[in-house]
């Protein structure tokens, strides 16, 4: 479990760092106001949110693998995940670990879940109910402080592991 857990933690950290670089590139490139630039910015924002969410999910799963809550072997792809751990609901996953996350970190996990579920795969939102939720998420756009919160989530999980 330790080796597999360590790999999940490392992979999650690398995705979070990738998301941060992509987001910083988005902020640096906001110079033009045309359709091509808008599509580029949207792609970078969605890419950053998707990577951030995937990274945070890996970090949370690292702890669950270590605890034996889920079993997975990254080398073979064999896994046993219950409904919670295959739902991409990062806030609920974090709550099940009984670790001390701040309310801001829990809100980030909730927002990042959206990126993992939809932004990397489909035009989003698809229904009026999803549109309302997306509007509230868009009102809380990704910001630099989110990456500090994500890295703190990683730190909290890492500190809970014995390696």
Short mmCIF file of N, CA, C and O in Angstrom, two decimals, residues 60 84-85 89-99 101 106 109 153:
data_model
loop_
_atom_site.label_atom_id
_atom_site.label_comp_id
_atom_site.label_asym_id
_atom_site.label_seq_id
_atom_site.Cartn_x
_atom_site.Cartn_y
_atom_site.Cartn_z
N UNK A 60 -6.05 12.77 -2.70
CA UNK A 60 -7.00 12.18 -1.76
C UNK A 60 -6.99 10.65 -1.85
O UNK A 60 -7.04 9.95 -0.84
N UNK A 84 -18.32 6.15 -3.81
CA UNK A 84 -17.75 7.43 -3.42
C UNK A 84 -16.44 7.69 -4.17
O UNK A 84 -16.24 8.76 -4.72
N UNK A 85 -15.56 6.72 -4.21
CA UNK A 85 -14.22 6.93 -4.75
C UNK A 85 -14.18 6.89 -6.27
O UNK A 85 -13.14 7.14 -6.87
N UNK A 89 -16.41 13.26 -6.55
CA UNK A 89 -16.89 14.25 -5.59
C UNK A 89 -15.78 14.45 -4.55
O UNK A 89 -15.72 13.76 -3.53
N UNK A 90 -14.91 15.39 -4.83
CA UNK A 90 -13.70 15.57 -4.02
C UNK A 90 -14.01 16.01 -2.60
O UNK A 90 -13.32 15.60 -1.66
N UNK A 91 -15.02 16.82 -2.43
CA UNK A 91 -15.37 17.27 -1.07
C UNK A 91 -15.80 16.09 -0.21
O UNK A 91 -15.36 15.95 0.94
N UNK A 92 -16.64 15.22 -0.74
CA UNK A 92 -17.09 14.05 0.02
C UNK A 92 -15.93 13.08 0.27
O UNK A 92 -15.84 12.47 1.34
N UNK A 93 -15.05 12.93 -0.72
CA UNK A 93 -13.88 12.08 -0.52
C UNK A 93 -13.04 12.60 0.64
O UNK A 93 -12.63 11.84 1.52
N UNK A 94 -12.79 13.91 0.64
CA UNK A 94 -11.98 14.53 1.70
C UNK A 94 -12.64 14.34 3.06
O UNK A 94 -11.97 14.02 4.04
N UNK A 95 -13.95 14.52 3.11
CA UNK A 95 -14.67 14.38 4.38
C UNK A 95 -14.55 12.96 4.93
O UNK A 95 -14.46 12.76 6.14
N UNK A 96 -14.50 11.98 4.05
CA UNK A 96 -14.43 10.59 4.51
C UNK A 96 -13.06 10.24 5.08
O UNK A 96 -12.92 9.23 5.76
N UNK A 97 -12.05 11.07 4.81
CA UNK A 97 -10.70 10.80 5.30
C UNK A 97 -10.46 11.28 6.73
O UNK A 97 -9.44 10.97 7.32
N UNK A 98 -11.37 12.07 7.26
CA UNK A 98 -11.25 12.60 8.62
C UNK A 98 -9.95 13.36 8.84
O UNK A 98 -9.29 13.23 9.87
N UNK A 99 -9.57 14.17 7.86
CA UNK A 99 -8.40 15.04 7.98
C UNK A 99 -8.91 16.47 8.16
O UNK A 99 -10.04 16.80 7.80
N UNK A 101 -9.29 19.84 6.99
CA UNK A 101 -9.23 20.79 5.88
C UNK A 101 -10.03 22.03 6.25
O UNK A 101 -11.04 21.93 6.95
N UNK A 106 -12.22 23.02 1.37
CA UNK A 106 -13.38 22.19 1.02
C UNK A 106 -14.16 22.81 -0.14
O UNK A 106 -14.64 22.10 -1.02
N UNK A 109 -12.26 22.08 -3.26
CA UNK A 109 -12.49 20.68 -3.67
C UNK A 109 -13.84 20.54 -4.38
O UNK A 109 -13.96 19.82 -5.37
N UNK A 153 -3.74 21.20 0.70
CA UNK A 153 -4.45 19.91 0.76
C UNK A 153 -3.44 18.78 0.59
O UNK A 153 -3.45 17.80 1.33
#
